[in-house]
Coordinates of C-alpha atoms in Angstrom, one line a residue:
Chain A
M488 CA 89.6 12.9 -38.7
R489 CA 93.2 12.2 -39.7
R490 CA 92.5 13.6 -43.1
F491 CA 91.2 16.7 -41.4
F492 CA 94.3 17.1 -39.4
T493 CA 96.4 16.6 -42.4
W494 CA 94.4 19.1 -44.3
F495 CA 94.6 21.5 -41.4
N496 CA 98.4 21.1 -41.2
N497 CA 98.8 21.7 -44.9
I498 CA 97.1 25.0 -44.8
K499 CA 99.5 27.8 -45.3
I500 CA 98.5 30.5 -43.0
R501 CA 100.5 33.5 -44.0
Y502 CA 99.3 35.5 -41.0
K503 CA 101.0 35.1 -37.7
S504 CA 97.7 35.2 -35.9
K505 CA 96.7 31.5 -36.3
R506 CA 95.0 31.7 -33.0
F507 CA 92.2 33.8 -34.6
I508 CA 90.9 30.6 -36.2
V509 CA 89.3 29.4 -33.0
P510 CA 87.4 32.6 -32.3
F511 CA 86.4 32.7 -35.9
I512 CA 85.0 29.2 -35.7
F513 CA 83.2 30.1 -32.5
I514 CA 81.7 33.1 -34.2
L515 CA 80.5 30.9 -37.1
G516 CA 79.1 28.5 -34.6
F517 CA 77.3 31.3 -32.8
V518 CA 75.8 32.5 -36.2
F519 CA 74.6 29.1 -37.3
F520 CA 74.1 27.3 -33.9
P521 CA 73.8 30.0 -31.3
K522 CA 71.8 27.8 -28.9
D523 CA 74.3 25.0 -29.0
V524 CA 77.2 27.3 -28.6
F525 CA 75.9 28.9 -25.4
A526 CA 74.7 25.5 -24.1
L527 CA 78.3 24.3 -24.3
D528 CA 80.0 24.8 -21.0
I529 CA 83.7 24.4 -21.6
H530 CA 86.2 24.0 -18.8
F531 CA 89.9 24.1 -19.5
Y532 CA 92.5 22.4 -17.4
T533 CA 96.2 22.4 -17.8
S534 CA 98.8 20.3 -16.2
D535 CA 102.5 20.0 -16.1
Y536 CA 104.0 17.4 -18.3
V537 CA 107.3 15.7 -18.2
V538 CA 109.3 14.9 -21.3
I539 CA 110.7 11.6 -20.4
N540 CA 112.6 11.0 -23.5
S541 CA 113.3 13.5 -26.2
C542 CA 116.1 14.3 -28.4
Y543 CA 117.5 16.7 -30.8
D544 CA 120.1 14.1 -32.0
C545 CA 118.4 10.8 -31.4
T546 CA 121.3 8.9 -32.9
S547 CA 123.0 9.2 -29.5
L548 CA 120.1 7.6 -27.6
S549 CA 119.5 4.0 -27.0
A550 CA 116.1 4.2 -28.6
P551 CA 116.5 6.4 -31.5
G552 CA 113.5 8.1 -33.0
V553 CA 111.4 7.9 -29.9
A554 CA 110.2 10.7 -27.8
R555 CA 107.9 10.2 -24.8
V556 CA 105.8 12.7 -22.9
R557 CA 103.8 12.0 -19.8
F558 CA 100.9 14.1 -18.5
T559 CA 99.3 13.7 -15.1
Y560 CA 95.8 14.8 -14.2
P561 CA 93.7 14.3 -11.1
T562 CA 91.1 11.6 -11.6
Q563 CA 88.3 13.8 -10.2
L564 CA 88.6 16.0 -13.3
F565 CA 87.2 13.1 -15.4
Q566 CA 84.2 12.1 -13.2
N567 CA 80.9 12.4 -15.0
L568 CA 82.4 14.7 -17.6
E569 CA 82.9 14.4 -21.3
Y570 CA 86.5 15.4 -22.1
R571 CA 89.1 15.4 -24.7
F572 CA 92.9 15.9 -24.7
Q573 CA 94.2 18.4 -27.1
F574 CA 97.8 18.9 -28.0
D575 CA 99.8 21.1 -30.4
T576 CA 103.0 19.3 -30.9
Q577 CA 106.1 20.6 -32.7
F578 CA 108.5 18.2 -34.3
H579 CA 112.1 19.1 -34.9
Y580 CA 114.9 17.8 -36.9
Y581 CA 117.9 16.7 -35.0
N582 CA 119.6 19.7 -36.5
T583 CA 116.8 21.8 -34.9
T584 CA 115.1 22.7 -38.1
Q585 CA 111.5 23.3 -37.1
L586 CA 108.8 21.3 -38.7
P587 CA 105.2 22.4 -38.8
T588 CA 103.0 22.0 -35.7
T589 CA 100.7 19.1 -35.8
H590 CA 97.5 18.8 -33.8
I591 CA 96.4 15.6 -32.2
G592 CA 93.7 14.9 -29.7
L593 CA 92.0 12.1 -27.7
F594 CA 88.3 12.1 -27.2
G595 CA 86.3 10.1 -24.7
A596 CA 83.1 10.0 -22.8
N597 CA 84.7 9.2 -19.5
I598 CA 88.1 8.0 -18.3
E599 CA 87.1 4.4 -17.8
Q600 CA 86.4 4.0 -21.4
N601 CA 89.8 5.3 -22.5
L602 CA 92.1 3.4 -20.3
G603 CA 94.5 1.4 -22.4
E604 CA 96.6 2.0 -25.5
Y605 CA 95.7 3.9 -28.6
I606 CA 97.8 4.5 -31.7
W607 CA 97.4 7.5 -33.8
K608 CA 99.3 7.6 -37.1
G609 CA 100.3 10.9 -38.5
T610 CA 102.3 12.5 -41.2
I611 CA 104.1 15.7 -41.1
K612 CA 105.7 17.5 -44.0
E613 CA 108.5 19.8 -44.1
F614 CA 108.2 23.1 -45.8
P615 CA 111.7 24.5 -46.2
P616 CA 111.6 28.2 -45.6
N617 CA 114.0 28.9 -48.5
G618 CA 112.5 26.4 -50.9
G619 CA 113.9 23.0 -51.6
V620 CA 112.6 19.5 -51.6
L621 CA 109.3 18.9 -49.8
R622 CA 109.8 16.0 -47.5
G623 CA 107.3 14.0 -45.5
Y624 CA 107.7 12.0 -42.3
S625 CA 105.4 9.4 -40.9
F626 CA 105.2 8.6 -37.3
D627 CA 103.0 6.8 -34.8
A628 CA 101.8 8.5 -31.7
T629 CA 100.9 5.9 -29.1
W630 CA 98.8 6.9 -26.2
T631 CA 98.9 4.9 -23.0
Q632 CA 96.5 6.0 -20.4
T633 CA 96.5 4.6 -17.0
T634 CA 95.1 5.5 -13.6
N635 CA 96.0 4.7 -10.0
G636 CA 92.7 5.9 -8.6
N637 CA 93.9 9.4 -7.7
N638 CA 95.5 10.4 -10.9
V639 CA 95.3 9.7 -14.6
F640 CA 98.6 9.3 -16.5
T641 CA 98.7 9.8 -20.2
E642 CA 101.9 9.0 -21.9
I643 CA 102.5 9.6 -25.6
Y644 CA 105.2 7.9 -27.5
F645 CA 106.2 9.5 -30.8
D646 CA 108.0 7.0 -32.9
N647 CA 109.5 7.6 -36.3
H648 CA 110.2 3.9 -36.8
E649 CA 113.9 4.2 -36.1
S650 CA 114.5 5.7 -39.5
Y651 CA 117.3 7.8 -38.0
D652 CA 115.8 10.6 -39.9
L653 CA 115.4 11.9 -36.5
F654 CA 113.1 14.4 -34.8
S655 CA 112.4 15.6 -31.4
V656 CA 109.1 16.6 -29.9
V657 CA 108.0 19.7 -28.0
V658 CA 104.5 19.9 -26.8
D659 CA 103.5 23.6 -27.1
N660 CA 99.9 23.7 -26.1
Y661 CA 98.3 21.1 -24.0
S662 CA 95.0 21.0 -22.2
L663 CA 92.3 18.8 -21.0
I664 CA 88.9 20.1 -22.1
T665 CA 85.8 19.0 -20.4
T666 CA 82.5 19.8 -22.0
G667 CA 79.1 19.9 -20.4
D668 CA 78.0 19.8 -16.9
S669 CA 78.6 17.0 -14.5
T670 CA 75.8 14.5 -14.1
S671 CA 74.9 15.8 -10.7
D672 CA 74.6 19.4 -12.1
V673 CA 72.4 18.2 -15.0
I674 CA 70.1 16.4 -12.6
A675 CA 70.1 19.4 -10.3
G676 CA 69.3 21.6 -13.2
I677 CA 66.4 19.4 -14.4
G678 CA 65.1 19.3 -10.8
Q679 CA 65.2 23.0 -10.5
Q680 CA 63.4 23.4 -13.9
I681 CA 60.7 21.0 -12.6
I682 CA 60.4 23.0 -9.4
D683 CA 60.2 26.3 -11.4
N684 CA 57.5 24.9 -13.6
Q685 CA 55.6 23.6 -10.6
N686 CA 55.8 27.0 -8.9
K687 CA 54.6 28.7 -12.0
N688 CA 51.6 26.4 -12.4
Q689 CA 50.9 26.8 -8.7
Q690 CA 51.0 30.6 -9.0
Q691 CA 48.6 30.5 -12.0
T692 CA 46.3 28.2 -10.0
N693 CA 46.4 30.6 -7.0
E694 CA 45.6 33.5 -9.2
K695 CA 42.5 31.7 -10.6
L696 CA 41.4 30.7 -7.2
D697 CA 41.8 34.3 -6.0
K698 CA 39.6 35.5 -8.9
I699 CA 37.0 32.9 -8.0
D700 CA 37.2 33.8 -4.3
A701 CA 36.8 37.5 -5.2
S702 CA 33.9 36.8 -7.4
I703 CA 32.1 34.7 -4.7
N704 CA 32.7 37.3 -2.0
N705 CA 31.7 40.2 -4.2
D706 CA 28.3 41.4 -3.2
D707 CA 28.2 44.4 -5.6
T708 CA 25.1 44.0 -7.7
S709 CA 25.2 47.4 -9.3
S710 CA 25.9 46.0 -12.8
A711 CA 23.5 43.1 -12.5
E712 CA 20.5 45.0 -14.0
E713 CA 22.6 46.2 -16.9
K714 CA 23.8 42.7 -17.6
A715 CA 20.2 41.3 -17.3
N716 CA 19.0 43.9 -19.8
G717 CA 21.9 43.2 -22.1
F718 CA 21.1 39.5 -22.2
F719 CA 17.9 40.3 -24.2
D720 CA 19.4 42.9 -26.5
N721 CA 19.9 40.6 -29.4
F722 CA 16.4 39.3 -29.4
K723 CA 14.5 40.3 -32.6
L724 CA 11.3 42.1 -31.4
E725 CA 10.2 43.7 -34.7
D726 CA 6.6 43.2 -35.8
N727 CA 6.6 41.0 -38.8
G728 CA 2.9 41.1 -39.3
G729 CA 0.6 38.1 -39.8
I730 CA -0.2 35.6 -37.1
S731 CA 2.8 36.4 -35.1
S732 CA 1.8 40.0 -34.9
V733 CA -1.7 39.0 -33.6
V734 CA -0.3 36.6 -31.0
T735 CA 2.5 38.9 -29.8
M736 CA 0.5 42.1 -29.7
P737 CA -0.7 41.6 -26.0
L738 CA 2.8 40.7 -25.1
R739 CA 4.1 43.8 -26.8
I740 CA 1.7 46.0 -24.9
I741 CA 2.6 44.4 -21.6
E742 CA 6.3 44.6 -22.3
G743 CA 5.8 48.3 -23.1
L744 CA 4.1 48.9 -19.8
V745 CA 6.7 47.0 -17.9
S746 CA 9.6 48.8 -19.5
G747 CA 7.9 52.2 -19.3
S748 CA 8.6 52.9 -22.9
S749 CA 4.9 53.6 -23.6
S750 CA 4.0 55.4 -20.5
C751 CA 3.8 58.9 -22.1
Q752 CA 3.0 58.0 -25.7
N753 CA 0.3 60.0 -27.4
L754 CA -2.4 58.1 -29.2
S755 CA -2.9 58.9 -32.8
F756 CA -4.7 57.2 -35.7
S757 CA -6.7 58.1 -38.7
V758 CA -10.5 57.9 -39.0
F759 CA -12.1 58.6 -42.4
D760 CA -8.8 60.0 -43.7
K761 CA -8.5 62.3 -40.8
D762 CA -5.8 62.1 -38.2
V763 CA -7.1 61.8 -34.7
Y764 CA -4.7 62.8 -31.9
F765 CA -5.2 62.0 -28.2
P766 CA -2.5 63.4 -26.0
S767 CA -1.2 61.3 -23.1
G768 CA -2.0 62.0 -19.5
C769 CA 1.6 63.1 -18.9
I770 CA 0.5 66.6 -20.1
L771 CA -1.9 66.8 -17.2
W772 CA 0.1 65.2 -14.5
G773 CA 3.3 66.8 -15.6
S774 CA 2.0 70.2 -14.7
A775 CA 0.3 69.1 -11.5
P776 CA 1.9 69.9 -8.1
D777 CA 4.0 67.1 -6.8
S778 CA 2.2 66.9 -3.4
I779 CA -1.1 66.3 -5.2
V780 CA 0.4 63.6 -7.4
V781 CA 1.9 61.8 -4.4
I782 CA -1.4 61.9 -2.5
Y783 CA -3.4 60.7 -5.5
Q784 CA -1.0 57.9 -6.3
T785 CA -1.0 56.8 -2.6
L786 CA -4.7 56.5 -2.6
I787 CA -5.2 54.9 -5.9
C788 CA -2.3 52.5 -5.6
G789 CA -3.1 51.7 -2.0
L790 CA -6.6 50.6 -2.9
F791 CA -5.6 48.5 -5.9
G792 CA -2.5 47.2 -4.2
Y793 CA -4.4 46.0 -1.2
I794 CA -6.8 44.1 -3.5
L795 CA -3.9 42.5 -5.3
L796 CA -2.1 41.5 -2.1
I797 CA -5.3 39.9 -0.8
R798 CA -5.6 37.9 -4.0
L799 CA -1.9 37.0 -3.9
F800 CA -2.2 35.6 -0.4
K801 CA -5.2 33.6 -1.4
D802 CA -3.4 32.2 -4.4
I803 CA -0.4 31.2 -2.2
E804 CA -2.7 29.5 0.2
A805 CA -4.2 27.6 -2.7
L806 CA -0.8 26.5 -3.8
K807 CA 0.0 25.2 -0.3
N808 CA -3.2 23.0 -0.4
P809 CA -2.1 19.5 -1.6
N810 CA -5.6 18.6 -2.7
D811 CA -5.9 21.7 -4.9
S812 CA -4.6 20.8 -8.4
G813 CA -6.4 23.6 -10.2
V814 CA -4.4 25.6 -12.8
S815 CA -5.2 29.3 -13.3
T816 CA -5.7 30.3 -16.9
L817 CA -6.2 33.6 -18.6
D818 CA -9.3 33.7 -20.8
L819 CA -8.7 35.9 -23.7
Chain B
M4 CA 15.6 44.1 -10.9
I5 CA 12.1 42.6 -11.1
N6 CA 11.2 45.1 -13.8
S7 CA 14.2 43.9 -15.9
I8 CA 13.4 40.2 -15.3
L9 CA 9.8 40.7 -16.4
S10 CA 10.8 42.7 -19.4
G11 CA 13.4 40.1 -20.4
I12 CA 10.9 37.3 -20.0
F13 CA 8.4 39.0 -22.3
N14 CA 11.1 39.8 -24.8
L15 CA 12.1 36.1 -24.8
I16 CA 8.5 35.0 -25.4
I17 CA 8.0 37.5 -28.2
S18 CA 11.2 36.3 -29.9
L19 CA 10.3 32.7 -29.6
V20 CA 6.8 33.3 -31.0
N21 CA 8.2 35.2 -33.9
L22 CA 10.7 32.5 -34.6
L23 CA 8.0 29.8 -34.6
L24 CA 5.3 31.7 -36.6
T25 CA 7.4 33.5 -39.1
P26 CA 7.6 30.5 -41.5
I27 CA 3.8 30.0 -41.2
D28 CA 3.2 33.6 -42.0
A29 CA 5.6 33.4 -45.0
I30 CA 3.7 30.4 -46.3
I31 CA 0.3 32.1 -45.9
N32 CA 1.6 35.2 -47.5
Q33 CA 2.9 33.2 -50.5
F34 CA 0.0 30.9 -51.2
I35 CA -3.1 32.6 -49.5
P36 CA -2.4 36.4 -49.8
S37 CA -6.0 37.3 -49.1
L38 CA -5.9 35.5 -45.8
S39 CA -2.7 37.2 -45.0
E40 CA -4.4 40.6 -45.5
V41 CA -7.2 39.6 -43.2
I42 CA -4.8 38.6 -40.5
N43 CA -3.0 41.9 -40.9
V44 CA -6.2 43.7 -40.5
V45 CA -6.9 41.8 -37.3
G46 CA -3.5 42.6 -36.1
N47 CA -4.0 46.3 -36.8
F48 CA -7.3 46.2 -34.9
F49 CA -5.5 44.8 -31.9
T50 CA -2.9 47.4 -32.2
Y51 CA -5.5 50.2 -32.1
V52 CA -7.5 48.6 -29.2
L53 CA -4.6 47.6 -27.1
G54 CA -2.9 50.9 -27.7
F55 CA -5.4 52.5 -25.5
I56 CA -4.1 50.6 -22.4
P57 CA -0.9 52.6 -21.9
W58 CA -2.8 55.7 -22.8
I59 CA -5.4 55.0 -20.1
C60 CA -2.7 54.2 -17.7
S61 CA -1.0 57.5 -18.4
W62 CA -4.2 59.4 -17.6
I63 CA -4.8 57.4 -14.4
N64 CA -1.2 58.0 -13.6
F65 CA -0.3 54.7 -12.1
P66 CA 3.4 54.8 -11.0
Q67 CA 5.8 52.5 -12.8
W68 CA 6.4 50.3 -9.7
F69 CA 2.6 49.7 -9.4
I70 CA 2.3 48.6 -13.1
T71 CA 5.3 46.3 -12.6
F72 CA 3.7 44.9 -9.4
T73 CA 0.4 44.3 -11.1
I74 CA 1.9 42.6 -14.2
G75 CA 4.2 40.5 -11.9
Y76 CA 1.2 39.4 -9.9
F77 CA -0.6 38.1 -12.9
T78 CA 2.5 36.5 -14.3
F79 CA 2.9 34.7 -11.0
K80 CA -0.7 33.7 -10.9
L81 CA -0.6 32.3 -14.4
T82 CA 2.8 30.6 -14.4
V83 CA 3.6 29.3 -10.9
P84 CA 0.4 27.2 -10.4
L85 CA 1.0 25.7 -13.8
A86 CA 4.5 24.8 -12.9
I87 CA 3.5 23.3 -9.6
H88 CA 0.6 21.4 -11.2
T89 CA 3.1 20.0 -13.8
V90 CA 5.3 18.7 -11.0
K91 CA 2.4 17.2 -9.2
V92 CA 1.3 15.4 -12.4
A93 CA 4.8 14.1 -12.9
L94 CA 5.0 12.8 -9.3
A95 CA 1.6 11.1 -9.7
W96 CA 2.8 9.4 -12.9
Y97 CA 5.9 8.3 -11.1
D98 CA 3.9 6.9 -8.2
K99 CA 1.8 4.8 -10.6
V100 CA 4.7 3.6 -12.6
K101 CA 6.9 2.9 -9.6
P102 CA 7.2 -0.9 -9.0

């Protein structure tokens, strides 16, 4: 990390708009990791700080080469949040010649884990604007982080080891960045997600139950006959000849009678190389008056129908007899 | 509805018979072709003879519902007693086997 900061500080940015680096990095993150970028909920907090000890001419101070800055944050900002401190710090010569800005930060999962003292060693280099000798300065940045329950105090000591090659410190940008949601928000989000999934599953179950209920209560049988006929559509009924043709011929005749497909078929066959043609009865009955057809069918069907019903009742009576175990057969 | 059920039952039986007897017909046609020709002649005879039934029905002018009722009656008479007799036989066997 320190190498990164060093490398970062050594970059000569000729453009004045150094602040464009952060949006540029964000755009890169959006391009490569869009989901992660939008999942990161960043909160910025700023706080006043107090420069306890700083100097432009530190030779006059009792502790030369030391600058101290203290930040104060409310403790509640740290609860259940990941956070990091971020500072852009300017160092100055005692003669106010400005040195490059250096960037330092402190990262932590929560405030309890970062109480104490931390030392961050850094190096800054001077880039004289009008040329000259490149000079580097090493220093230690010591973080002391304490809390009194209500507030968190962060003090930073910048020490150049009393080299009297003095500097002062000005903290330009300072912020406390918390990332992510609080634990309670995360739990609430997960709970809401579970509830949403449960509601979605319940809605799908209700829709299926509604369909079943509608199917049970639907007494419309208009399509039942069509479906019943469609069930047998794929059966192969062609006459293949041979034994199967002999066996199935009576069934074919009966099926033709039931379906009505052979009710008006003419009978034609050849006898001694001559075609014999017998027209069906539909020629006669089709031209007869409807009243005569109805009277005729009533008489003929009434007679045969009565005989069949009598036999049907006798057969049912025979079935009800427990001592009758006879089985009717059709003698072909 | 009854008409459709009866027609479907007969279609089903015809399909099953074709399925079962087609291999046998193929074997006879392959190895005993003369017998196959005799069987075909018998089949044509039945076709001629039974073909008169719907023709006669057309001249008698039975309505379609009466034909369906008649065939349904004979279907009932030839199938339901057989099913009931089968159940009775199964119950009788169970009574004898029952400890």
